[in-house]
Amino acid sequence: MRTGIVISYNAVVRCGLIKDCNEQKIRFYNENLNWVFKRFDVVNFSVVYLVAGLRAVNVTAIINSRGEPVSLAISIS
């Protein structure tokens, strides 16, 4: 499993990009119909190699001790 950050996500087509610790940008498709990712969510995922390049699969959000997804987004009030 790898860890990365969602850098973009299109909720309409359920597709996005993850940036991992190697600075690679890897495309993913959200297979979980009950979950919508947000930009800057921290996720775990596996990688498969396709003819078109790398693809992230089994993408899951990292959940903190309060049951909330971990995010690097900063709330400014």
mmCIF file with all atom_site columns, C-alpha atoms in Angstrom:
data_model
loop_
_atom_site.group_PDB
_atom_site.id
_atom_site.type_symbol
_atom_site.label_atom_id
_atom_site.label_alt_id
_atom_site.label_comp_id
_atom_site.label_asym_id
_atom_site.label_entity_id
_atom_site.label_seq_id
_atom_site.pdbx_PDB_ins_code
_atom_site.Cartn_x
_atom_site.Cartn_y
_atom_site.Cartn_z
_atom_site.occupancy
_atom_site.B_iso_or_equiv
_atom_site.pdbx_formal_charge
_atom_site.auth_seq_id
_atom_site.auth_comp_id
_atom_site.auth_asym_id
_atom_site.auth_atom_id
_atom_site.pdbx_PDB_model_num
ATOM 1  C CA . MET A 1 1  ? 0.000   0.000  0.000   1.00 0.00 ? 1  MET A CA 1
ATOM 2  C CA . ARG A 1 2  ? 1.098   3.522  -0.772  1.00 0.00 ? 2  ARG A CA 1
ATOM 3  C CA . THR A 1 3  ? 0.020   6.760  0.856   1.00 0.00 ? 3  THR A CA 1
ATOM 4  C CA . GLY A 1 4  ? -0.750  9.958  -1.025  1.00 0.00 ? 4  GLY A CA 1
ATOM 5  C CA . ILE A 1 5  ? -2.820  13.124 -1.235  1.00 0.00 ? 5  ILE A CA 1
ATOM 6  C CA . VAL A 1 6  ? -5.802  13.710 -3.513  1.00 0.00 ? 6  VAL A CA 1
ATOM 7  C CA . ILE A 1 7  ? -4.783  16.734 -5.600  1.00 0.00 ? 7  ILE A CA 1
ATOM 8  C CA . SER A 1 8  ? -7.906  16.816 -7.768  1.00 0.00 ? 8  SER A CA 1
ATOM 9  C CA . TYR A 1 9  ? -11.231 15.009 -7.896  1.00 0.00 ? 9  TYR A CA 1
ATOM 10 C CA . ASN A 1 10 ? -14.206 15.264 -10.242 1.00 0.00 ? 10 ASN A CA 1
ATOM 11 C CA . ALA A 1 11 ? -17.292 14.030 -8.370  1.00 0.00 ? 11 ALA A CA 1
ATOM 12 C CA . VAL A 1 12 ? -19.374 13.817 -11.561 1.00 0.00 ? 12 VAL A CA 1
ATOM 13 C CA . VAL A 1 13 ? -17.137 11.252 -13.297 1.00 0.00 ? 13 VAL A CA 1
ATOM 14 C CA . ARG A 1 14 ? -15.688 9.942  -9.970  1.00 0.00 ? 14 ARG A CA 1
ATOM 15 C CA . CYS A 1 15 ? -12.115 10.320 -11.204 1.00 0.00 ? 15 CYS A CA 1
ATOM 16 C CA . GLY A 1 16 ? -9.123  12.092 -9.694  1.00 0.00 ? 16 GLY A CA 1
ATOM 17 C CA . LEU A 1 17 ? -5.372  12.379 -9.250  1.00 0.00 ? 17 LEU A CA 1
ATOM 18 C CA . ILE A 1 18 ? -3.266  11.337 -6.281  1.00 0.00 ? 18 ILE A CA 1
ATOM 19 C CA . LYS A 1 19 ? 0.230   12.643 -5.601  1.00 0.00 ? 19 LYS A CA 1
ATOM 20 C CA . ASP A 1 20 ? 2.340   10.111 -3.705  1.00 0.00 ? 20 ASP A CA 1
ATOM 21 C CA . CYS A 1 21 ? 5.519   10.493 -1.641  1.00 0.00 ? 21 CYS A CA 1
ATOM 22 C CA . ASN A 1 22 ? 7.627   10.024 -4.812  1.00 0.00 ? 22 ASN A CA 1
ATOM 23 C CA . GLU A 1 23 ? 5.929   13.088 -6.363  1.00 0.00 ? 23 GLU A CA 1
ATOM 24 C CA . GLN A 1 24 ? 4.201   10.803 -8.906  1.00 0.00 ? 24 GLN A CA 1
ATOM 25 C CA . LYS A 1 25 ? 0.730   11.800 -10.074 1.00 0.00 ? 25 LYS A CA 1
ATOM 26 C CA . ILE A 1 26 ? -1.446  8.715  -10.370 1.00 0.00 ? 26 ILE A CA 1
ATOM 27 C CA . ARG A 1 27 ? -4.998  8.633  -11.764 1.00 0.00 ? 27 ARG A CA 1
ATOM 28 C CA . PHE A 1 28 ? -7.756  6.825  -9.877  1.00 0.00 ? 28 PHE A CA 1
ATOM 29 C CA . TYR A 1 29 ? -11.429 6.041  -10.328 1.00 0.00 ? 29 TYR A CA 1
ATOM 30 C CA . ASN A 1 30 ? -13.615 5.951  -7.230  1.00 0.00 ? 30 ASN A CA 1
ATOM 31 C CA . GLU A 1 31 ? -15.269 2.531  -7.086  1.00 0.00 ? 31 GLU A CA 1
ATOM 32 C CA . ASN A 1 32 ? -16.995 3.222  -3.737  1.00 0.00 ? 32 ASN A CA 1
ATOM 33 C CA . LEU A 1 33 ? -20.369 4.800  -4.495  1.00 0.00 ? 33 LEU A CA 1
ATOM 34 C CA . ASN A 1 34 ? -20.831 5.804  -0.829  1.00 0.00 ? 34 ASN A CA 1
ATOM 35 C CA . TRP A 1 35 ? -17.682 7.935  -0.602  1.00 0.00 ? 35 TRP A CA 1
ATOM 36 C CA . VAL A 1 36 ? -16.782 11.268 -2.214  1.00 0.00 ? 36 VAL A CA 1
ATOM 37 C CA . PHE A 1 37 ? -13.159 12.314 -1.987  1.00 0.00 ? 37 PHE A CA 1
ATOM 38 C CA . LYS A 1 38 ? -12.143 15.933 -1.497  1.00 0.00 ? 38 LYS A CA 1
ATOM 39 C CA . ARG A 1 39 ? -9.017  17.777 -2.528  1.00 0.00 ? 39 ARG A CA 1
ATOM 40 C CA . PHE A 1 40 ? -6.202  17.307 0.039   1.00 0.00 ? 40 PHE A CA 1
ATOM 41 C CA . ASP A 1 41 ? -7.678  14.098 1.527   1.00 0.00 ? 41 ASP A CA 1
ATOM 42 C CA . VAL A 1 42 ? -4.933  11.697 2.636   1.00 0.00 ? 42 VAL A CA 1
ATOM 43 C CA . VAL A 1 43 ? -5.458  8.220  1.167   1.00 0.00 ? 43 VAL A CA 1
ATOM 44 C CA . ASN A 1 44 ? -3.998  4.717  1.031   1.00 0.00 ? 44 ASN A CA 1
ATOM 45 C CA . PHE A 1 45 ? -3.956  2.899  -2.303  1.00 0.00 ? 45 PHE A CA 1
ATOM 46 C CA . SER A 1 46 ? -2.392  0.141  -4.379  1.00 0.00 ? 46 SER A CA 1
ATOM 47 C CA . VAL A 1 47 ? -0.909  0.623  -7.848  1.00 0.00 ? 47 VAL A CA 1
ATOM 48 C CA . VAL A 1 48 ? -1.490  -1.394 -11.009 1.00 0.00 ? 48 VAL A CA 1
ATOM 49 C CA . TYR A 1 49 ? 0.448   -1.056 -14.232 1.00 0.00 ? 49 TYR A CA 1
ATOM 50 C CA . LEU A 1 50 ? -1.628  -0.574 -17.384 1.00 0.00 ? 50 LEU A CA 1
ATOM 51 C CA . VAL A 1 51 ? -0.656  0.138  -20.987 1.00 0.00 ? 51 VAL A CA 1
ATOM 52 C CA . ALA A 1 52 ? -1.720  3.762  -20.443 1.00 0.00 ? 52 ALA A CA 1
ATOM 53 C CA . GLY A 1 53 ? 0.413   4.080  -17.274 1.00 0.00 ? 53 GLY A CA 1
ATOM 54 C CA . LEU A 1 54 ? -0.036  3.716  -13.537 1.00 0.00 ? 54 LEU A CA 1
ATOM 55 C CA . ARG A 1 55 ? -3.496  3.493  -11.979 1.00 0.00 ? 55 ARG A CA 1
ATOM 56 C CA . ALA A 1 56 ? -4.352  3.695  -8.276  1.00 0.00 ? 56 ALA A CA 1
ATOM 57 C CA . VAL A 1 57 ? -6.826  1.047  -7.099  1.00 0.00 ? 57 VAL A CA 1
ATOM 58 C CA . ASN A 1 58 ? -8.413  0.192  -3.744  1.00 0.00 ? 58 ASN A CA 1
ATOM 59 C CA . VAL A 1 59 ? -8.245  3.862  -2.746  1.00 0.00 ? 59 VAL A CA 1
ATOM 60 C CA . THR A 1 60 ? -9.355  4.416  0.855   1.00 0.00 ? 60 THR A CA 1
ATOM 61 C CA . ALA A 1 61 ? -9.353  7.572  2.945   1.00 0.00 ? 61 ALA A CA 1
ATOM 62 C CA . ILE A 1 62 ? -7.262  7.570  6.110   1.00 0.00 ? 62 ILE A CA 1
ATOM 63 C CA . ILE A 1 63 ? -9.570  8.049  9.105   1.00 0.00 ? 63 ILE A CA 1
ATOM 64 C CA . ASN A 1 64 ? -8.458  9.752  12.346  1.00 0.00 ? 64 ASN A CA 1
ATOM 65 C CA . SER A 1 65 ? -9.383  8.703  15.902  1.00 0.00 ? 65 SER A CA 1
ATOM 66 C CA . ARG A 1 66 ? -12.612 10.774 15.753  1.00 0.00 ? 66 ARG A CA 1
ATOM 67 C CA . GLY A 1 67 ? -13.784 8.875  12.672  1.00 0.00 ? 67 GLY A CA 1
ATOM 68 C CA . GLU A 1 68 ? -13.157 11.792 10.299  1.00 0.00 ? 68 GLU A CA 1
ATOM 69 C CA . PRO A 1 69 ? -11.083 11.650 7.116   1.00 0.00 ? 69 PRO A CA 1
ATOM 70 C CA . VAL A 1 70 ? -7.570  13.071 7.456   1.00 0.00 ? 70 VAL A CA 1
ATOM 71 C CA . SER A 1 71 ? -7.108  16.150 5.258   1.00 0.00 ? 71 SER A CA 1
ATOM 72 C CA . LEU A 1 72 ? -4.268  18.589 4.687   1.00 0.00 ? 72 LEU A CA 1
ATOM 73 C CA . ALA A 1 73 ? -6.723  21.389 3.883   1.00 0.00 ? 73 ALA A CA 1
ATOM 74 C CA . ILE A 1 74 ? -6.499  24.361 6.219   1.00 0.00 ? 74 ILE A CA 1
ATOM 75 C CA . SER A 1 75 ? -9.650  26.061 7.413   1.00 0.00 ? 75 SER A CA 1
ATOM 76 C CA . ILE A 1 76 ? -9.187  29.838 7.671   1.00 0.00 ? 76 ILE A CA 1
ATOM 77 C CA . SER A 1 77 ? -11.846 31.748 9.573   1.00 0.00 ? 77 SER A CA 1
#
